[in-house]
Structures are given as C-alpha cells and as structure tokens.
Amino acid sequence: MDKKVHELLNAQINKELYSAYLYLDFSNYFKAAGLDGFANWYMIQAQEERDHAMLFYTYLQNENVTVTLEAVAKPDKVFNSHMDVLLAGLEHEKYVTSLINDIYGAAYDVRDFRTMQFLDWFVKEQGEEETNANDLISKMELFGSDPKSLYMLNQELAGRVYSAPSLVL
Ligand code: FEO
C-alpha cells in the first residue's frame, strides 16, 4: 500500500475514535441537562463512530499493513446552549467528510482502486451524517424554544436505536 494512503487510513482510526469520544461528551452534556432523548441520540452516534474506527482498523489488517494506535484527544468544547452542541456536531461531520475526501484523493492519485471502493461506503455515510446533523438543527430551531415541544423532540430522539453498519469486512 502507498505510504501516504496507509498513513491517512491509519490516522482515520484515531479520528473516528475521537468522534466517538466527542459524541460521548455530547451525550454526557445532555444527560446532565436532563434531556435523556438527546443523550441517547448521541450515545448511539458514539457507537456508530466506534464502528467506523473498527472498519478502518480491520481494513488495514486485511491488507496486511501495520496498524498503529495513537492517543485519543480530550473533547474540550464548552457549550453555552443546547444548540451549540448540535452546531458543533455538524461542524465536526463536515470536517470528517473532508478527511474522507483527502484519503480518497490520495488513493485516486496512486490508482489504489481497492481503497477507493472501501471508502465509497464512507462517502455515502458522510452524506447521511451531515443530513442527520442538519435535520437535528432544523428541528431544534423549530421546537427548541418551547418547553413542551422540546419535550416532544426529546421523546422522539429517545427512540433512536443502534444498528450495525451495513458495510461488513
Ligand atoms: Fe464517522 Fe460521523 O463520521
């Protein structure tokens, strides 16, 4: 495997684990705020991010290249409102999309078609992740300022259930 592609794929394990850690922090924020539905939504998001990390980890192992695990950074965002958390989520997903695009670009440059095919799932997934984050912001804009509506939205988010990724390696 090309050195740069290898480095970027390996670094993505850490980025996805950081994403899991970040969303765990979001979940913790909402739990403390008494919004268990929002806490559930981000807890499941955290589980999905761990799955993403494992997909990169397994892909590298399957390709017989080295996996190196680095320290996961501390989530250090301070939030002044519930909306701040949601906006930080969207911002983060856009950043992750840029990372996936960077890896794709590096794989494309060296005609690493297998890595490109592996990444196709993530390209689609990032579209869904950004849509989900945007939808949540729209709902919060509509309903967040009214306590009864916020309660209903919280109930809706309590219904999110975990499902394993559709990509299996
Ligand atoms: Fe693993 Fe939310 O992207």
XYZ file of C-alpha atoms and ligand atoms in Angstrom:
172
model
C 0.000 0.000 0.000
C 1.170 3.525 -0.752
C 2.806 5.207 2.272
C 0.567 8.284 2.265
C -2.637 6.243 1.836
C -1.513 3.969 4.661
C -0.786 6.930 6.968
C -4.120 8.582 6.250
C -6.100 5.366 6.746
C -4.280 4.682 9.998
C -4.852 8.259 11.212
C -8.561 7.853 10.431
C -8.840 5.149 13.108
C -7.878 7.800 15.634
C -10.189 10.428 14.093
C -13.162 8.071 14.290
C -12.352 7.102 17.876
C -12.111 10.800 18.694
C -15.528 11.240 17.058
C -16.899 8.532 19.368
C -15.327 10.303 22.342
C -16.698 13.676 21.217
C -20.242 12.321 20.884
C -19.930 10.610 24.248
C -19.143 14.061 25.625
C -22.243 15.458 23.863
C -24.304 12.643 25.356
C -22.887 13.458 28.777
C -23.826 17.130 28.310
C -27.451 16.279 27.530
C -27.696 13.707 30.316
C -26.631 16.401 32.782
C -29.208 18.763 31.240
C -31.981 16.215 31.846
C -32.574 15.560 28.147
C -32.217 11.783 28.044
C -33.500 11.501 24.470
C -30.761 13.762 23.138
C -28.291 11.856 25.328
C -29.499 8.604 23.735
C -29.183 10.030 20.221
C -25.543 10.990 20.779
C -24.751 7.758 22.616
C -25.823 5.827 19.519
C -23.825 8.254 17.387
C -20.792 7.400 19.534
C -21.383 3.672 18.952
C -21.513 4.267 15.197
C -18.212 6.148 15.316
C -16.546 3.265 17.101
C -17.841 1.026 14.315
C -16.274 3.377 11.759
C -12.926 3.160 13.585
C -13.131 -0.634 13.567
C -13.803 -0.674 9.822
C -10.571 1.249 9.142
C -8.715 -0.952 11.642
C -9.985 -4.160 10.039
C -9.393 -2.910 6.500
C -5.707 -2.233 7.249
C -5.312 -5.605 8.940
C -6.950 -7.333 5.973
C -4.492 -5.539 3.690
C -1.613 -6.856 5.803
C -0.293 -3.421 6.730
C 0.627 -2.108 10.156
C -1.948 -0.607 12.465
C -0.610 1.946 14.958
C -2.892 3.201 17.706
C -2.292 6.739 18.956
C -3.654 8.653 21.974
C -7.220 9.912 21.625
C -7.553 13.653 22.244
C -9.695 15.100 25.013
C -13.008 16.634 23.886
C -12.626 20.193 25.131
C -15.574 22.130 23.770
C -17.532 24.311 26.187
C -21.198 24.767 25.360
C -23.369 27.741 26.222
C -26.585 26.312 24.809
C -28.111 23.065 23.557
C -27.911 24.446 20.030
C -24.143 24.923 20.417
C -23.774 21.164 20.779
C -25.802 20.449 17.659
C -23.834 23.012 15.646
C -20.549 21.513 16.857
C -21.811 18.126 15.644
C -22.465 19.432 12.142
C -19.116 21.215 12.044
C -17.385 18.012 13.103
C -19.114 15.912 10.445
C -18.092 18.387 7.745
C -14.522 18.037 8.972
C -14.756 14.228 8.842
C -16.135 14.463 5.302
C -13.048 16.489 4.334
C -10.811 13.806 5.859
C -12.544 11.023 3.915
C -12.213 13.097 0.745
C -8.493 13.580 1.423
C -7.941 9.832 1.762
C -9.984 9.206 -1.367
C -7.897 11.758 -3.244
C -4.641 10.145 -2.107
C -5.910 6.682 -3.153
C -7.048 8.070 -6.505
C -3.603 9.604 -7.155
C -1.913 6.189 -6.894
C -4.722 4.191 -8.565
C -5.485 2.319 -5.323
C -8.899 1.147 -6.506
C -9.451 -1.238 -3.602
C -9.109 1.565 -1.054
C -11.375 3.773 -3.166
C -14.004 1.027 -3.202
C -13.676 0.623 0.584
C -14.087 4.390 1.008
C -17.193 4.550 -1.199
C -19.294 3.435 1.764
C -17.859 6.282 3.868
C -18.503 8.867 1.169
C -22.203 7.922 1.253
C -22.225 7.629 5.050
C -20.811 11.158 5.432
C -23.671 12.489 3.318
C -26.106 10.835 5.726
C -24.196 12.066 8.779
C -24.346 15.672 7.585
C -28.047 15.334 6.731
C -28.795 13.936 10.192
C -26.887 16.757 11.883
C -28.666 19.362 9.735
C -32.096 17.814 10.422
C -31.464 17.945 14.146
C -30.521 21.635 13.931
C -33.696 22.377 11.924
C -35.859 20.616 14.499
C -34.152 22.461 17.322
C -34.713 25.791 15.546
C -38.400 24.976 15.180
C -39.114 23.420 18.564
C -36.217 24.167 20.917
C -37.516 27.380 22.432
C -40.858 25.959 23.596
C -40.548 23.589 26.607
C -43.434 21.320 25.543
C -42.098 20.990 22.013
C -38.578 20.390 23.305
C -40.010 17.619 25.494
C -41.635 16.027 22.431
C -38.410 16.293 20.421
C -36.528 14.735 23.308
C -39.041 11.853 23.271
C -38.529 11.398 19.542
C -34.753 11.203 19.932
C -35.150 8.669 22.737
C -36.454 6.307 20.056
C -33.223 6.121 18.084
C -31.867 2.574 18.156
C -28.450 1.257 17.268
C -27.936 -0.724 14.116
C -24.644 -2.183 12.965
C -23.034 -0.652 9.859
C -24.149 -2.044 6.507
C -20.502 -2.403 5.488
C -19.006 -5.700 6.633
C -15.324 -6.541 6.096
Fe -17.505 8.511 11.350
Fe -19.626 10.708 11.930
O -18.315 10.023 10.807
